[in-house]
Amino acid sequence: MIVQLNKEGRPINPGDIGENITSKGVPYENFSPNKRYSIGEIEIQISEPCNHCGNLKILEYIGKEKWSEFKKVMKNRRGWYARVLKEGMIRKGDVIHQLD
């Protein structure tokens, strides 16, 4: 998602929009509520899509002036909340495996 947003001219960096895990190569549409995944040692279950967070207004390239537009751009692209089913370590480059 970050790569696509960058291609659209939005200078978003990993972590800017509040994500804890950033994936590459797994389309947003592949995730949905109740699907389970393993990443490294952990297991998670997707619970629901993330909502827009007003704290993103503090990003210098969004600000209050562009907030309304940015919310529209991010609709259905913000990410997912997930519950941790099994704690553990994950590392950059760990592969995401769907368990269901």
PDB file of C-alpha atoms in Angstrom:
ATOM      1  CA  MET A   1       0.000   0.000   0.000  1.00  0.00           C
ATOM      2  CA  ILE A   2       2.805   2.417   0.847  1.00  0.00           C
ATOM      3  CA  VAL A   3       4.447   1.829  -2.548  1.00  0.00           C
ATOM      4  CA  GLN A   4       1.140   2.531  -4.316  1.00  0.00           C
ATOM      5  CA  LEU A   5       0.559   5.699  -2.275  1.00  0.00           C
ATOM      6  CA  ASN A   6       4.095   6.848  -3.133  1.00  0.00           C
ATOM      7  CA  LYS A   7       3.367   6.277  -6.840  1.00  0.00           C
ATOM      8  CA  GLU A   8       0.311   8.507  -6.398  1.00  0.00           C
ATOM      9  CA  GLY A   9       2.579  11.290  -5.131  1.00  0.00           C
ATOM     10  CA  ARG A  10       2.029  10.808  -1.386  1.00  0.00           C
ATOM     11  CA  PRO A  11       5.381  10.707   0.482  1.00  0.00           C
ATOM     12  CA  ILE A  12       4.321   8.137   3.085  1.00  0.00           C
ATOM     13  CA  ASN A  13       7.051   6.198   4.875  1.00  0.00           C
ATOM     14  CA  PRO A  14       6.711   2.935   6.822  1.00  0.00           C
ATOM     15  CA  GLY A  15       5.171   3.704  10.207  1.00  0.00           C
ATOM     16  CA  ASP A  16       3.655   7.041   9.151  1.00  0.00           C
ATOM     17  CA  ILE A  17       0.073   5.808   9.130  1.00  0.00           C
ATOM     18  CA  GLY A  18       0.312   3.882  12.376  1.00  0.00           C
ATOM     19  CA  GLU A  19       0.967   0.399  11.104  1.00  0.00           C
ATOM     20  CA  ASN A  20       2.777  -2.101  13.300  1.00  0.00           C
ATOM     21  CA  ILE A  21       3.499  -4.548  10.487  1.00  0.00           C
ATOM     22  CA  THR A  22       4.013  -3.572   6.863  1.00  0.00           C
ATOM     23  CA  SER A  23       3.664  -6.305   4.276  1.00  0.00           C
ATOM     24  CA  LYS A  24       4.875  -6.467   0.722  1.00  0.00           C
ATOM     25  CA  GLY A  25       3.376  -8.560  -2.050  1.00  0.00           C
ATOM     26  CA  VAL A  26       0.115  -9.398  -0.268  1.00  0.00           C
ATOM     27  CA  PRO A  27      -2.765  -7.389  -1.752  1.00  0.00           C
ATOM     28  CA  TYR A  28      -4.964  -5.523   0.733  1.00  0.00           C
ATOM     29  CA  GLU A  29      -7.966  -7.407  -0.649  1.00  0.00           C
ATOM     30  CA  ASN A  30      -6.462 -10.758   0.430  1.00  0.00           C
ATOM     31  CA  PHE A  31      -6.966  -9.858   4.083  1.00  0.00           C
ATOM     32  CA  SER A  32     -10.418 -10.072   5.640  1.00  0.00           C
ATOM     33  CA  PRO A  33     -11.954 -10.521   9.082  1.00  0.00           C
ATOM     34  CA  ASN A  34     -11.364 -13.877  10.792  1.00  0.00           C
ATOM     35  CA  LYS A  35      -8.540 -14.985   8.460  1.00  0.00           C
ATOM     36  CA  ARG A  36      -5.513 -16.237  10.385  1.00  0.00           C
ATOM     37  CA  TYR A  37      -1.865 -15.777   9.445  1.00  0.00           C
ATOM     38  CA  SER A  38       1.567 -16.722  10.705  1.00  0.00           C
ATOM     39  CA  ILE A  39       4.511 -14.358  10.430  1.00  0.00           C
ATOM     40  CA  GLY A  40       7.780 -15.580  11.860  1.00  0.00           C
ATOM     41  CA  GLU A  41       6.897 -17.061  15.271  1.00  0.00           C
ATOM     42  CA  ILE A  42       3.582 -15.243  15.679  1.00  0.00           C
ATOM     43  CA  GLU A  43       0.012 -16.011  14.685  1.00  0.00           C
ATOM     44  CA  ILE A  44      -2.611 -13.326  14.183  1.00  0.00           C
ATOM     45  CA  GLN A  45      -6.279 -13.202  13.265  1.00  0.00           C
ATOM     46  CA  ILE A  46      -7.643 -10.263  11.291  1.00  0.00           C
ATOM     47  CA  SER A  47     -10.465  -8.611  13.225  1.00  0.00           C
ATOM     48  CA  GLU A  48     -11.613  -5.533  11.266  1.00  0.00           C
ATOM     49  CA  PRO A  49     -10.445  -2.769   8.926  1.00  0.00           C
ATOM     50  CA  CYS A  50      -8.647   0.178  10.520  1.00  0.00           C
ATOM     51  CA  ASN A  51     -10.516   3.436  10.795  1.00  0.00           C
ATOM     52  CA  HIS A  52      -9.150   6.831   9.847  1.00  0.00           C
ATOM     53  CA  CYS A  53      -7.123   8.302  12.668  1.00  0.00           C
ATOM     54  CA  GLY A  54      -7.243  12.042  13.232  1.00  0.00           C
ATOM     55  CA  ASN A  55      -3.659  11.907  14.495  1.00  0.00           C
ATOM     56  CA  LEU A  56      -2.544  11.598  10.873  1.00  0.00           C
ATOM     57  CA  LYS A  57      -3.251  15.331  10.520  1.00  0.00           C
ATOM     58  CA  ILE A  58       0.086  15.976  12.232  1.00  0.00           C
ATOM     59  CA  LEU A  59       1.995  14.545   9.268  1.00  0.00           C
ATOM     60  CA  GLU A  60       3.496  17.554   7.499  1.00  0.00           C
ATOM     61  CA  TYR A  61       2.342  16.384   4.070  1.00  0.00           C
ATOM     62  CA  ILE A  62      -1.273  16.000   5.213  1.00  0.00           C
ATOM     63  CA  GLY A  63      -2.080  18.726   7.745  1.00  0.00           C
ATOM     64  CA  LYS A  64      -5.552  19.986   8.514  1.00  0.00           C
ATOM     65  CA  GLU A  65      -5.939  21.466   5.026  1.00  0.00           C
ATOM     66  CA  LYS A  66      -5.519  18.131   3.205  1.00  0.00           C
ATOM     67  CA  TRP A  67      -7.181  15.905   5.838  1.00  0.00           C
ATOM     68  CA  SER A  68     -10.549  15.591   4.079  1.00  0.00           C
ATOM     69  CA  GLU A  69      -8.880  14.597   0.803  1.00  0.00           C
ATOM     70  CA  PHE A  70      -6.531  12.153   2.541  1.00  0.00           C
ATOM     71  CA  LYS A  71      -9.448  10.366   4.269  1.00  0.00           C
ATOM     72  CA  LYS A  72     -10.996   9.763   0.838  1.00  0.00           C
ATOM     73  CA  VAL A  73      -7.698   8.499  -0.588  1.00  0.00           C
ATOM     74  CA  MET A  74      -7.280   6.060   2.311  1.00  0.00           C
ATOM     75  CA  LYS A  75     -10.827   4.644   2.251  1.00  0.00           C
ATOM     76  CA  ASN A  76     -10.536   0.836   2.191  1.00  0.00           C
ATOM     77  CA  ARG A  77      -6.739   1.130   2.125  1.00  0.00           C
ATOM     78  CA  ARG A  78      -5.823   1.957   5.722  1.00  0.00           C
ATOM     79  CA  GLY A  79      -4.963  -1.518   6.951  1.00  0.00           C
ATOM     80  CA  TRP A  80      -6.350  -4.049   9.378  1.00  0.00           C
ATOM     81  CA  TYR A  81      -6.632  -4.560  13.094  1.00  0.00           C
ATOM     82  CA  ALA A  82      -5.576  -8.021  14.212  1.00  0.00           C
ATOM     83  CA  ARG A  83      -5.561  -9.935  17.458  1.00  0.00           C
ATOM     84  CA  VAL A  84      -2.441 -11.792  18.451  1.00  0.00           C
ATOM     85  CA  LEU A  85      -3.140 -15.507  18.858  1.00  0.00           C
ATOM     86  CA  LYS A  86       0.465 -16.543  19.495  1.00  0.00           C
ATOM     87  CA  GLU A  87       3.214 -14.203  20.635  1.00  0.00           C
ATOM     88  CA  GLY A  88       6.759 -14.409  19.358  1.00  0.00           C
ATOM     89  CA  MET A  89       9.409 -12.699  17.265  1.00  0.00           C
ATOM     90  CA  ILE A  90       9.070 -11.469  13.724  1.00  0.00           C
ATOM     91  CA  ARG A  91      11.862 -10.119  11.593  1.00  0.00           C
ATOM     92  CA  LYS A  92      12.136  -8.121   8.429  1.00  0.00           C
ATOM     93  CA  GLY A  93      11.712 -10.520   5.539  1.00  0.00           C
ATOM     94  CA  ASP A  94       9.561 -13.083   7.391  1.00  0.00           C
ATOM     95  CA  VAL A  95       6.955 -14.547   5.059  1.00  0.00           C
ATOM     96  CA  ILE A  96       3.237 -14.190   5.758  1.00  0.00           C
ATOM     97  CA  HIS A  97       1.406 -17.523   5.546  1.00  0.00           C
ATOM     98  CA  GLN A  98      -2.373 -17.806   5.580  1.00  0.00           C
ATOM     99  CA  LEU A  99      -3.424 -20.506   8.040  1.00  0.00           C
ATOM    100  CA  ASP A 100      -7.105 -20.935   7.143  1.00  0.00           C
TER     101      ASP A 100
END
